[in-house]
PDB file of C-alpha atoms in Angstrom:
ATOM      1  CA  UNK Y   1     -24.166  37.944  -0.349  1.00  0.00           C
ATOM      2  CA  UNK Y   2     -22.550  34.612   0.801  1.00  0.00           C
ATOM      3  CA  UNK Y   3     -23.794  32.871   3.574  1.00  0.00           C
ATOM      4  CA  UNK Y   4     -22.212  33.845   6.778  1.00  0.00           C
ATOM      5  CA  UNK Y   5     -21.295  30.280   7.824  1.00  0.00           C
ATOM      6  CA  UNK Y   6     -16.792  29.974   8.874  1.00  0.00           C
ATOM      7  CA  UNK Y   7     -16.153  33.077   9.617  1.00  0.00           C
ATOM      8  CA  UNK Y   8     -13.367  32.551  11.610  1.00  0.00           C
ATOM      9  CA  UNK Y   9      -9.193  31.931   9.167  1.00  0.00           C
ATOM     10  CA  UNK Y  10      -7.075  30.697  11.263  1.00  0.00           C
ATOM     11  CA  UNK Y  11      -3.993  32.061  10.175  1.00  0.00           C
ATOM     12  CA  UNK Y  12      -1.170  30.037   8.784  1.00  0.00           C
ATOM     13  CA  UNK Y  13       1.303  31.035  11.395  1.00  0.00           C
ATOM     14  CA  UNK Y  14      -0.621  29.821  14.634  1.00  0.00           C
ATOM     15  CA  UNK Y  15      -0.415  26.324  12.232  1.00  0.00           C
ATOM     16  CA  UNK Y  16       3.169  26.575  12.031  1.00  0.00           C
ATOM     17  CA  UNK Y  17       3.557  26.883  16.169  1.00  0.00           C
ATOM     18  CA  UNK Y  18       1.797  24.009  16.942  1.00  0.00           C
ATOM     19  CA  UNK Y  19       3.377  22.021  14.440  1.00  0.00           C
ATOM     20  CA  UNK Y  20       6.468  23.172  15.826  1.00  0.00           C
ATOM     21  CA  UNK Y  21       5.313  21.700  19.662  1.00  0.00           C
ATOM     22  CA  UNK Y  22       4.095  18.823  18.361  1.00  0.00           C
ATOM     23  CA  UNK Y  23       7.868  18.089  16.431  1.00  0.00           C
ATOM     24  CA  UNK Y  24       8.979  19.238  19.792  1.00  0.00           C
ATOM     25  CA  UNK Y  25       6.939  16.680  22.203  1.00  0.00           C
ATOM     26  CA  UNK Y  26       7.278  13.605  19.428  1.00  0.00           C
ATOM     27  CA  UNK Y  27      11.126  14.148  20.175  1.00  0.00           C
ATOM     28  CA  UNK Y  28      10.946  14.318  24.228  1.00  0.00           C
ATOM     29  CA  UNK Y  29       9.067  11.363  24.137  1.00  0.00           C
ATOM     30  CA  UNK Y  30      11.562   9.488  22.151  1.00  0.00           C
ATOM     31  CA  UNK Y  31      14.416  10.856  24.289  1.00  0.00           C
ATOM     32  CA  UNK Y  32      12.442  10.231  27.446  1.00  0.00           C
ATOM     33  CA  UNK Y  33      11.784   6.517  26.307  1.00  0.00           C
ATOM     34  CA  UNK Y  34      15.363   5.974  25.490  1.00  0.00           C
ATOM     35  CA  UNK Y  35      16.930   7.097  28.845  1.00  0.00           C
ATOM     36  CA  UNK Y  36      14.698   4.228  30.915  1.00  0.00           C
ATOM     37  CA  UNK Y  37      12.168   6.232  33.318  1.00  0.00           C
ATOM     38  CA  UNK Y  38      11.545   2.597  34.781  1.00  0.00           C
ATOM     39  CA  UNK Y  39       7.428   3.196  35.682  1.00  0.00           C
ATOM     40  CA  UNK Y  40       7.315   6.255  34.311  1.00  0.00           C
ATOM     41  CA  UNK Y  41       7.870   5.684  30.794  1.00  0.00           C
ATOM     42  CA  UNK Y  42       4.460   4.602  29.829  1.00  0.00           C
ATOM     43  CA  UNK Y  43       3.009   7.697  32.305  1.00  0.00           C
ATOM     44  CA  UNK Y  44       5.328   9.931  30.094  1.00  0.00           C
ATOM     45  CA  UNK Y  45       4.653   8.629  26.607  1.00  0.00           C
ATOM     46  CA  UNK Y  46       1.130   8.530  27.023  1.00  0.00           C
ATOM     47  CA  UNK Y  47       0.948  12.161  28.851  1.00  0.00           C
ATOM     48  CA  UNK Y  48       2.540  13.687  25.937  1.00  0.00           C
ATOM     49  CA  UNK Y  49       0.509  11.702  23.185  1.00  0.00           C
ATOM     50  CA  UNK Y  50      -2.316  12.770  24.754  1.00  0.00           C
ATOM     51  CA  UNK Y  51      -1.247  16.841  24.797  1.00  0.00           C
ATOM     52  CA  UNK Y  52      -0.302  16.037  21.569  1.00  0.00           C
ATOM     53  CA  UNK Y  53      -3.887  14.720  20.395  1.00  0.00           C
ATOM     54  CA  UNK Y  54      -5.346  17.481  22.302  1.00  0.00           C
ATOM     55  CA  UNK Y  55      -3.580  20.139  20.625  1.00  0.00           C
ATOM     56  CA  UNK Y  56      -4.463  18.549  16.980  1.00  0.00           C
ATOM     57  CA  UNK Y  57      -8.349  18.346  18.412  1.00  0.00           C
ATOM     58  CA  UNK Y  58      -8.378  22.129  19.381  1.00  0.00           C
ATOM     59  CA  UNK Y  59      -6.583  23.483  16.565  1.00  0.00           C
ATOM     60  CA  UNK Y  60      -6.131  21.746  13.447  1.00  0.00           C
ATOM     61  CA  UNK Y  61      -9.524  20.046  13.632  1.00  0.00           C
ATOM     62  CA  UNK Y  62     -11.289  23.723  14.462  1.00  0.00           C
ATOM     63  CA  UNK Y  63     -13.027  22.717  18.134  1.00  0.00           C
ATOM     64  CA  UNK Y  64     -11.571  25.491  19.578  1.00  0.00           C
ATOM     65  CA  UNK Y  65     -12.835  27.648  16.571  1.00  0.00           C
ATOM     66  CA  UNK Y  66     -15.868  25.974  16.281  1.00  0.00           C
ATOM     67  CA  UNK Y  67     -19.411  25.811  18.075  1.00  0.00           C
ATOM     68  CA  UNK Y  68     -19.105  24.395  21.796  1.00  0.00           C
ATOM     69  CA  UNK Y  69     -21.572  21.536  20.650  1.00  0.00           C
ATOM     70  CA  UNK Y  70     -18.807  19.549  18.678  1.00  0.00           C
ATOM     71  CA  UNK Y  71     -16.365  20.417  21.535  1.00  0.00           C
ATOM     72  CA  UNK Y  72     -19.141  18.429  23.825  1.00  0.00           C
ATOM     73  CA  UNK Y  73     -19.505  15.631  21.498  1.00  0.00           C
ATOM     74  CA  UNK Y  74     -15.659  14.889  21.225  1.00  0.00           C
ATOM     75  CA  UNK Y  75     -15.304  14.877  24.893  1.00  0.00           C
ATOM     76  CA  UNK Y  76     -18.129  12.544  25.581  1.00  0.00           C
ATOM     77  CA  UNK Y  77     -16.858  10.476  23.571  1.00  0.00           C
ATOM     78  CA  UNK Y  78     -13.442  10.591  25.075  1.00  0.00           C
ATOM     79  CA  UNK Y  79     -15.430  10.279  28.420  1.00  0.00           C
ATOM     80  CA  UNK Y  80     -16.930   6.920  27.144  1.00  0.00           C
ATOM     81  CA  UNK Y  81     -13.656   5.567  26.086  1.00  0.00           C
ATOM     82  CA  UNK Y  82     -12.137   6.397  28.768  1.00  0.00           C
ATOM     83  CA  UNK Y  83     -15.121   4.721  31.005  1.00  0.00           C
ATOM     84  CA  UNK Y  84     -14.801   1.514  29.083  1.00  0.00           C
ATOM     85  CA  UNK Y  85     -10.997   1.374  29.716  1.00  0.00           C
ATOM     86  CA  UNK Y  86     -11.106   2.053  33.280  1.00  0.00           C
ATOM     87  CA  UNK Y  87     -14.062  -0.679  33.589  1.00  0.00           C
ATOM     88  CA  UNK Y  88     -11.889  -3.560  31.440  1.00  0.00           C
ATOM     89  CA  UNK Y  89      -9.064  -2.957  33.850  1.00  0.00           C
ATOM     90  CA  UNK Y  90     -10.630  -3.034  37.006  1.00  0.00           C
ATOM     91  CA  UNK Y  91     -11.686  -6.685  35.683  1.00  0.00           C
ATOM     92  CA  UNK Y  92      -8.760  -7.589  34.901  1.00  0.00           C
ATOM     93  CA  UNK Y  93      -7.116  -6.075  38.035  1.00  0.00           C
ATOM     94  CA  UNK Y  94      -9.146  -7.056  40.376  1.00  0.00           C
ATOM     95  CA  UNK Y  95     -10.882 -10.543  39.290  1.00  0.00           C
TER      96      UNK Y  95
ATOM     97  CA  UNK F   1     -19.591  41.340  -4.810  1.00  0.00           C
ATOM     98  CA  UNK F   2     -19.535  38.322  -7.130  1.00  0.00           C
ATOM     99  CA  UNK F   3     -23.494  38.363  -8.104  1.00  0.00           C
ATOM    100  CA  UNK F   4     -22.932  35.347 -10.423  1.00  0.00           C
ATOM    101  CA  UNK F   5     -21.446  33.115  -6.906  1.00  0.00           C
ATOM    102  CA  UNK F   6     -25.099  34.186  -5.446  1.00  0.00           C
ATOM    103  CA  UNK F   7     -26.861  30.899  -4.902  1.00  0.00           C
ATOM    104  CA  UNK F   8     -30.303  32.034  -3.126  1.00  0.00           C
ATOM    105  CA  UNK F   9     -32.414  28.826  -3.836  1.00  0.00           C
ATOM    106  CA  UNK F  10     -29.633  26.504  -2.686  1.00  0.00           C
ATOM    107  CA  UNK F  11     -30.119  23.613  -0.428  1.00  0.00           C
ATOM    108  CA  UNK F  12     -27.257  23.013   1.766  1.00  0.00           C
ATOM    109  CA  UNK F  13     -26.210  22.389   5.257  1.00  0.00           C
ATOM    110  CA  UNK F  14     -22.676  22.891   6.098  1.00  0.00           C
ATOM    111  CA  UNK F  15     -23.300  22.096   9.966  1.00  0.00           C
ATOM    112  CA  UNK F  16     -25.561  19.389   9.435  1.00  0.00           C
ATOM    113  CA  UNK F  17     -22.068  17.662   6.988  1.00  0.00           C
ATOM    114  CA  UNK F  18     -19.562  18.747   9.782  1.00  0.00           C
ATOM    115  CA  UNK F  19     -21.657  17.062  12.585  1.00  0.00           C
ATOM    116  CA  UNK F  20     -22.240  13.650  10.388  1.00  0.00           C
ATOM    117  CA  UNK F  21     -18.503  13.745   9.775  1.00  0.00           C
ATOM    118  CA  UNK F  22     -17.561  14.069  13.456  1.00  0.00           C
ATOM    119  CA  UNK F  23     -20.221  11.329  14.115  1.00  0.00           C
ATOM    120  CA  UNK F  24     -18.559   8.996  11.735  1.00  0.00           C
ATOM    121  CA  UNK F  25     -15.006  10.022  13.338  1.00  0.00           C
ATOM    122  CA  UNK F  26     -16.579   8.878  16.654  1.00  0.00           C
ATOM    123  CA  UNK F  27     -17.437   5.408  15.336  1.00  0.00           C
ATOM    124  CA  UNK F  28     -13.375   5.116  13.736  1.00  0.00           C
ATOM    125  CA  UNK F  29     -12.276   6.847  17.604  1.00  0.00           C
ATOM    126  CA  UNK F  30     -14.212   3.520  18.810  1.00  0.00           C
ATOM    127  CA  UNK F  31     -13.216   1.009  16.250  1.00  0.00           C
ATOM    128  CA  UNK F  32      -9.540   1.535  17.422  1.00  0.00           C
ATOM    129  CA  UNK F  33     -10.065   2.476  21.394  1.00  0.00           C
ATOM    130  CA  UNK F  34     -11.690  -1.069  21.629  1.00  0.00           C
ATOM    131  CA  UNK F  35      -8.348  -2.307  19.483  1.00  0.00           C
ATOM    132  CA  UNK F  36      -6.137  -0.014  22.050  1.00  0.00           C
ATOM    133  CA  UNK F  37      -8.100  -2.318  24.925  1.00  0.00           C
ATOM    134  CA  UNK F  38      -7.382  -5.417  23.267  1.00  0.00           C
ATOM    135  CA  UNK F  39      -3.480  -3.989  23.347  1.00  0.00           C
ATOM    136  CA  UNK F  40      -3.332  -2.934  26.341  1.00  0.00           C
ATOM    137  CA  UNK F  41      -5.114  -6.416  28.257  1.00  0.00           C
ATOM    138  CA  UNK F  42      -2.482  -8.187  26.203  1.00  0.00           C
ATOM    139  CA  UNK F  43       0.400  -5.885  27.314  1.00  0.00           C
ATOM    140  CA  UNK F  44      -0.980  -6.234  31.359  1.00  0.00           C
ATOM    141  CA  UNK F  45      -1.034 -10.115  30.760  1.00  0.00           C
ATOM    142  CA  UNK F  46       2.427 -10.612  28.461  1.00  0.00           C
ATOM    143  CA  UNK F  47       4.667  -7.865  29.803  1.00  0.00           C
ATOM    144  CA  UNK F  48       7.858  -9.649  29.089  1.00  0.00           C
ATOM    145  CA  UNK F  49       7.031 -11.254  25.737  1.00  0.00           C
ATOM    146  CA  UNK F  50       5.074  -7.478  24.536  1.00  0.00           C
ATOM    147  CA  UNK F  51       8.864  -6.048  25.735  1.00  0.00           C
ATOM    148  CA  UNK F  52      11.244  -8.628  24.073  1.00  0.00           C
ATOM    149  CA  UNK F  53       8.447  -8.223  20.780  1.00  0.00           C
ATOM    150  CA  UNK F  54       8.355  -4.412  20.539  1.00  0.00           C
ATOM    151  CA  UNK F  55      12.188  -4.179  20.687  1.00  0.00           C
ATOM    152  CA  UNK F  56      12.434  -5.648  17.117  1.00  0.00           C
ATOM    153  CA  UNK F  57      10.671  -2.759  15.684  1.00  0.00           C
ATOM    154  CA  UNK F  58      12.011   0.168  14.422  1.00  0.00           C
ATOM    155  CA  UNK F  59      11.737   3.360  16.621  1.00  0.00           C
ATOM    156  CA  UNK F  60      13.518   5.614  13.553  1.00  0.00           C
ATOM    157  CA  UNK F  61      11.454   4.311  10.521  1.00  0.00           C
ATOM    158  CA  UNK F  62       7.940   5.263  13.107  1.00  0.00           C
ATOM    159  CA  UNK F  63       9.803   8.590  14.415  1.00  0.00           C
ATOM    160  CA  UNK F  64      10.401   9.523  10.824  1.00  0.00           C
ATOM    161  CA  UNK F  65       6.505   8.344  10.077  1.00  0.00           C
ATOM    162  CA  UNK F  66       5.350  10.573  12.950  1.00  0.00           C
ATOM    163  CA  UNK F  67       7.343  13.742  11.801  1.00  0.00           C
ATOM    164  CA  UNK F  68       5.764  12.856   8.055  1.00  0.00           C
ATOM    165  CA  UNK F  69       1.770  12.611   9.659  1.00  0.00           C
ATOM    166  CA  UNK F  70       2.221  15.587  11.786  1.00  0.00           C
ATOM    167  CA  UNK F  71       3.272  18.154   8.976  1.00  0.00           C
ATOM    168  CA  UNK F  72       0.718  16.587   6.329  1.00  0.00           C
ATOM    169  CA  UNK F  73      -2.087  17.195   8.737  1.00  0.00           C
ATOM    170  CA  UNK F  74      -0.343  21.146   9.184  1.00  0.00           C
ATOM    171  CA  UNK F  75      -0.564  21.298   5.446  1.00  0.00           C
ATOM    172  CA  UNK F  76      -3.967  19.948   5.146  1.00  0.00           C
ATOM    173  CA  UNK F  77      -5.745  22.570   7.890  1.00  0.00           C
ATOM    174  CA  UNK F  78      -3.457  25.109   6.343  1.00  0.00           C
ATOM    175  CA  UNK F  79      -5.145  24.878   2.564  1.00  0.00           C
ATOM    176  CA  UNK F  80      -8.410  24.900   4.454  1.00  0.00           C
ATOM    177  CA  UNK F  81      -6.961  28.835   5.755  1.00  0.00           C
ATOM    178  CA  UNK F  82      -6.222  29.410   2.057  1.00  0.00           C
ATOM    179  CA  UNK F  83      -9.262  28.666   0.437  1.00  0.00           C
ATOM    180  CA  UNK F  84     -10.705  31.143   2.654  1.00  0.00           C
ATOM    181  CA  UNK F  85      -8.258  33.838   1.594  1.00  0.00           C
ATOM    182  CA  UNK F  86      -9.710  32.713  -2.179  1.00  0.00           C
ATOM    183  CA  UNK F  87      -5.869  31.321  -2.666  1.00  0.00           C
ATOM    184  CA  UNK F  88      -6.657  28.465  -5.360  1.00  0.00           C
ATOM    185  CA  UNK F  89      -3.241  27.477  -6.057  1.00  0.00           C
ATOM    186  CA  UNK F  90      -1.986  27.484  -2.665  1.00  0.00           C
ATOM    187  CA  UNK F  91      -4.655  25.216  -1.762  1.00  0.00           C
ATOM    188  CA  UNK F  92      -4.159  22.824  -4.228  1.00  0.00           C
ATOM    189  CA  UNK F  93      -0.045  23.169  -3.849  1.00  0.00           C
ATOM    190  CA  UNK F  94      -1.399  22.085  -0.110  1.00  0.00           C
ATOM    191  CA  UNK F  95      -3.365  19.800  -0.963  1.00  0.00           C
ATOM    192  CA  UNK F  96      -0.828  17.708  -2.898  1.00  0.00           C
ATOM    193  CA  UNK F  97       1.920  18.273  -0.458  1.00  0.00           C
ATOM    194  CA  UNK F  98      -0.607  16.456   1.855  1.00  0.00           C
ATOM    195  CA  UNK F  99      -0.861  13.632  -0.681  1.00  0.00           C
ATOM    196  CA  UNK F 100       2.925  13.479  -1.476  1.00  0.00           C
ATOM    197  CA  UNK F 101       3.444  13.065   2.388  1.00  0.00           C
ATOM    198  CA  UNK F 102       1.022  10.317   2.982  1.00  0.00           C
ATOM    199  CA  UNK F 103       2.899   8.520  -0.228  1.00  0.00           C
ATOM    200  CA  UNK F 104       5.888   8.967   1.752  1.00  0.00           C
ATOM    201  CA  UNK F 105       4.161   7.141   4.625  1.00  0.00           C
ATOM    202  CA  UNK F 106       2.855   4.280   2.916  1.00  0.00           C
ATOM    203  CA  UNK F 107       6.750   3.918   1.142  1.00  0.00           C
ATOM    204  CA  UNK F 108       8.130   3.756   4.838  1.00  0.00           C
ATOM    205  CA  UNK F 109       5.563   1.429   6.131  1.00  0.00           C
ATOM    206  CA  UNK F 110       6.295  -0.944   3.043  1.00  0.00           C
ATOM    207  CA  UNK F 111      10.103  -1.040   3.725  1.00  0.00           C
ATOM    208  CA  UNK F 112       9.177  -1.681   7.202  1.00  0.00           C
ATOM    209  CA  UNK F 113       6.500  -4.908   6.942  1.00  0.00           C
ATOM    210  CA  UNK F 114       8.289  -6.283   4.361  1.00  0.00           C
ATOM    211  CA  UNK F 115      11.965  -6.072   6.597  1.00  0.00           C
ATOM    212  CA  UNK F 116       9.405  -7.826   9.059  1.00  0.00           C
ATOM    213  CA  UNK F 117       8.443  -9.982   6.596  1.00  0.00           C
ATOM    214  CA  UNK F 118      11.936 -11.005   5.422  1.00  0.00           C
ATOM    215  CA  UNK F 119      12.721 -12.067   8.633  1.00  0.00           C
ATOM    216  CA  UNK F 120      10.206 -14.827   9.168  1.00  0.00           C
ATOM    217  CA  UNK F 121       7.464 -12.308  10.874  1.00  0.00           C
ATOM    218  CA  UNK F 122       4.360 -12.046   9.775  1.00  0.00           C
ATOM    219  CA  UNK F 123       0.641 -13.412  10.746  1.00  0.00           C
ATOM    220  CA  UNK F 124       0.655 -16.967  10.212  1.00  0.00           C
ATOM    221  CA  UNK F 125       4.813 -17.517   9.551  1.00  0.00           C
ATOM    222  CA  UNK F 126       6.800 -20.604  10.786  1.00  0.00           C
ATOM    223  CA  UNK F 127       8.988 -17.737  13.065  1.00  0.00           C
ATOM    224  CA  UNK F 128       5.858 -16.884  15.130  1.00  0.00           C
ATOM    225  CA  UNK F 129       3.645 -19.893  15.641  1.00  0.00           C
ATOM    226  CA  UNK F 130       7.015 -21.111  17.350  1.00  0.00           C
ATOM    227  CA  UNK F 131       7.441 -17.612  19.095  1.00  0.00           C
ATOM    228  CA  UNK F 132       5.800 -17.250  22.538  1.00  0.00           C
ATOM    229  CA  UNK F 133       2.364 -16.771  22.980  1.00  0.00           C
ATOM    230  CA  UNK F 134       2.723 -13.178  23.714  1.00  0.00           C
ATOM    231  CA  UNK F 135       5.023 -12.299  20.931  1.00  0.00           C
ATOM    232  CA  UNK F 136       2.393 -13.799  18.555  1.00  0.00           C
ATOM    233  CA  UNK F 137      -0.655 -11.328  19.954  1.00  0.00           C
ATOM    234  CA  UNK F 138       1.930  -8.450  19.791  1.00  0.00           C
ATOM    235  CA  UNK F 139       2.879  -8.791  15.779  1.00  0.00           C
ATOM    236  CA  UNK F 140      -0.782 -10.081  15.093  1.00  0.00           C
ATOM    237  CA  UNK F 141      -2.362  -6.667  17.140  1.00  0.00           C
ATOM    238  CA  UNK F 142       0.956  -5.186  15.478  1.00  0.00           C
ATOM    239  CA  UNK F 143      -0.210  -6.146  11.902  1.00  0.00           C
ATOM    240  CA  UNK F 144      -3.711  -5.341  12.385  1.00  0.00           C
ATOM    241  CA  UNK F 145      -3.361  -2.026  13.774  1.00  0.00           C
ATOM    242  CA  UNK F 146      -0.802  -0.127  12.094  1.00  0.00           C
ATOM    243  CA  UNK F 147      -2.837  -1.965   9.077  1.00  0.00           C
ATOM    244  CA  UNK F 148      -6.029  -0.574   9.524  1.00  0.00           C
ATOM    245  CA  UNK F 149      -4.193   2.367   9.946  1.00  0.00           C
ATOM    246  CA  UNK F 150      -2.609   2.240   6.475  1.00  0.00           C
ATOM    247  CA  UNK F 151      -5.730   1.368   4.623  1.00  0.00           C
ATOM    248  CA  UNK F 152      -6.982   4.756   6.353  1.00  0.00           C
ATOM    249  CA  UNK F 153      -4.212   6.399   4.947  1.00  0.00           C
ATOM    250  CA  UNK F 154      -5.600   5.066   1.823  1.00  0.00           C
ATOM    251  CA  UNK F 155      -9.091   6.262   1.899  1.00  0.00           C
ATOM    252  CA  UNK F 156      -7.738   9.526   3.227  1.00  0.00           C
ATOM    253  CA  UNK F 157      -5.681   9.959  -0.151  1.00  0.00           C
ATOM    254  CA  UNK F 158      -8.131   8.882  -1.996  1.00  0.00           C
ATOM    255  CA  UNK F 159     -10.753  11.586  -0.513  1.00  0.00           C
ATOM    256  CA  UNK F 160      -8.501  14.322  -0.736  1.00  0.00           C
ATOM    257  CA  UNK F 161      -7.845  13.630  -4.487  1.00  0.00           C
ATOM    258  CA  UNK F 162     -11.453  14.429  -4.899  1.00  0.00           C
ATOM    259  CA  UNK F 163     -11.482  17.243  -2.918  1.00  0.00           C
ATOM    260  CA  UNK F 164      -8.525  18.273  -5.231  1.00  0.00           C
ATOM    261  CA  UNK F 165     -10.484  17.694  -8.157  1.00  0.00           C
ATOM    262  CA  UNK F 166     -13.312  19.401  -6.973  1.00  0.00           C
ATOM    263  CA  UNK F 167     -11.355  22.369  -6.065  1.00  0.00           C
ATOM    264  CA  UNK F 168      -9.885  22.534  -9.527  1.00  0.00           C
ATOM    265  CA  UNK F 169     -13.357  22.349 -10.949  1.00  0.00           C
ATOM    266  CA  UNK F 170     -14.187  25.166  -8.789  1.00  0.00           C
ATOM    267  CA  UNK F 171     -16.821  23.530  -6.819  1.00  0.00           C
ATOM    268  CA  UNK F 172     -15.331  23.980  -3.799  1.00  0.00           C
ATOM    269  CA  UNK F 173     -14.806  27.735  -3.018  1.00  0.00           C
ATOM    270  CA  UNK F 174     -13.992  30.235  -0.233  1.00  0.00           C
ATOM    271  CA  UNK F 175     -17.893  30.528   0.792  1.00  0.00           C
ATOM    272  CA  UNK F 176     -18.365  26.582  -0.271  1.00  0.00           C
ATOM    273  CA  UNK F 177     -15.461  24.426   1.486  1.00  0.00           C
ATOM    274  CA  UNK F 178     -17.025  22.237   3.686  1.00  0.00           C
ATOM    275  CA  UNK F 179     -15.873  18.931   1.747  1.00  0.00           C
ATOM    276  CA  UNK F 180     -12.154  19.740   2.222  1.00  0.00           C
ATOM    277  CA  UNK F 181     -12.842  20.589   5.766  1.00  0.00           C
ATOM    278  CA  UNK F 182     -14.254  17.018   6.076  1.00  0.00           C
ATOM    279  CA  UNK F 183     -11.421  15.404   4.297  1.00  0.00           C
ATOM    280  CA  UNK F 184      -9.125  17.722   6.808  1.00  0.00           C
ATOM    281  CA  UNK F 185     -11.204  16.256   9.493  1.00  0.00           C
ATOM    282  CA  UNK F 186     -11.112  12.277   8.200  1.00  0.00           C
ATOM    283  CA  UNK F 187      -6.883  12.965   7.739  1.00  0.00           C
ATOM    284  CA  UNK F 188      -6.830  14.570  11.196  1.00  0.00           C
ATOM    285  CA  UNK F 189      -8.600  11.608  12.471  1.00  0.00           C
ATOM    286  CA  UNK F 190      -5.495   9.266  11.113  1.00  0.00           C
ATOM    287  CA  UNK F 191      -3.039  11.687  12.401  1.00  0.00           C
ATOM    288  CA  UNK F 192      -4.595  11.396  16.577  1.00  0.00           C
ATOM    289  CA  UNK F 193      -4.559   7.550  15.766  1.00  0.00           C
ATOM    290  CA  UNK F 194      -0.881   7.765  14.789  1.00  0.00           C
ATOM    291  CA  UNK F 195       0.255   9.757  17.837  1.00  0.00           C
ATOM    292  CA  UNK F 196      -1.200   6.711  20.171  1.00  0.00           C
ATOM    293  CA  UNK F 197      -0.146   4.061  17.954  1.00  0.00           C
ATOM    294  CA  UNK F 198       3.346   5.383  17.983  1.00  0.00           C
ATOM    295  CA  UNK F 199       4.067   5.327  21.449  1.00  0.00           C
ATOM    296  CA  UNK F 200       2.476   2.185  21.774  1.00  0.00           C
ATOM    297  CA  UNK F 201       4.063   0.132  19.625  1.00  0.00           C
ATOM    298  CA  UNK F 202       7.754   1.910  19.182  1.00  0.00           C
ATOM    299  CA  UNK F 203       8.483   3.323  22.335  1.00  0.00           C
ATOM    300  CA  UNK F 204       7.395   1.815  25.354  1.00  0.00           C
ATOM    301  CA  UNK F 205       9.288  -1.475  25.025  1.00  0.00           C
TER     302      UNK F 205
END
């Protein structure tokens, strides 16, 4: 018998949706960036780039399929990033 | 039951090749967070020369780029789905829609450095050491990153033509598939880059 490792197929159609928001939030950002938000541009852009990267994390790169433990890693890692970013700017900020 | 796909002495360790995989996609998420720092310093101490700089691009040509990275990576996870459903030739059809797409990508990004190019901007031209300060880190951090980014597009072509081949040799299999998972990982990887590097670059202006 084969090992029982990926048990889980995600099924083509759940691909299709998410492509289908992602399409969707690549095109509000552009319209959202083209009708000037002033401040709120960058705060829009980079909310939806991040739903956007979150969606491509938890399903077409399997973490929501997968074992916690990569789930973890990925967000420490996104929790050190973001620590090193918050530390440059309140350097530059504040110096 | 396929007896003669039985491999009982085998040695392998599909966790143990997923985890290195996400390891080394941790070291690429930090090559090009500490290049997102460097952009973002820049942009906090050259607002008006990152704003006059980023107009010149081209927010179609990177639209068109993101719509062509965001359905390659739904075509790659998708022939990982039909390897499991022991669907060969939809995998491979996948596969090399995958491949045509990121050839598509590399034929927009050429039109668009070398329309740069043409017009006197590029690391090192006459146009930019006369430019402002700022405008020069923008096209330099410009070149670099959407560079890198290319020659990632490139490795990730070039490791899921293996994982083609390997499929066609039937090495790769429904119970045996974590390779092209890895490449769907690595091409995922250039995908999230894309989605911040878009924004960046031809949006906020």
């Amino acid at each position: 018998m084969e090992k029982d490792q990926h048990t889980h197929i995600v099924k083509y159609k759940t691909y299709v949706y998410v492509l289908i928001a992602l399409l969707f939030m690549t095109f509000v950002s552009v319209i959202v960036t083209e009708i000037d938000l002033g401040p709120y541009t960058v705060t829009m852009a980079l909310l939806l780039a991040s739903i956007k990267s979150l969606l491509v994390l938890l399903i077409f790169m399997h973490l929501k399929f997968d074992k916690k433990f990569y789930g973890i890693m990925v967000a420490s890692v996104f929790l050190l990033l973001a620590c090193v970013i918050v530390i440059t700017f309140m350097d530059y900020l504040y110096r | 039951m396929n007896d003669h796909q039985v491999h009982i002495d085998e040695h392998r360790d599909d966790e143990g090749a997923k985890t290195g995989m996400w390891i080394f996609i941790f070291t690429e998420l930090l090559l090009f967070g500490g290049l997102f720092i460097a952009y973002s310093v820049y942009r906090y101490l050259n607002p008006l020369a990152f704003h006059l700089a980023a107009e010149e691009l081209d927010t179609t040509l990177g639209t068109i780029n993101t719509v062509i990275l965001l359905v390659s990576s739904m075509t790659i996870a998708m022939s990982i789905s039909a390897i499991q459903y022991k669907n060969k030739k939809l995998t491979l059809i996948l596969m090399a829609v995958t491949m045509l797409l990121a050839l598509a990508f590399m034929v927009n990004k050429y039109f668009e450095w070398s329309g740069k190019i043409s017009h006197g901007i590029y690391p090192g031209s006459m146009t930019l050491q006369e430019a402002s300060r700022g405008e020069l880190l923008f096209f330099g951090l410009y070149y670099a990153m959407t560079g890198l980014h290319a020659l990632h597009i490139l490795i990730g072509m070039a490791f899921i033509g293996y994982v083609m081949h390997l499929v066609v040799k039937n090495e790769v299999q429904h119970d045996n598939f974590v390779i092209l998972e890895n490449s769907g990982l690595y091409w995922h990887l250039v995908d999230l880059i894309w989605i911040f590097l878009f924004p960046l670059f031809y949006l906020i202006t």
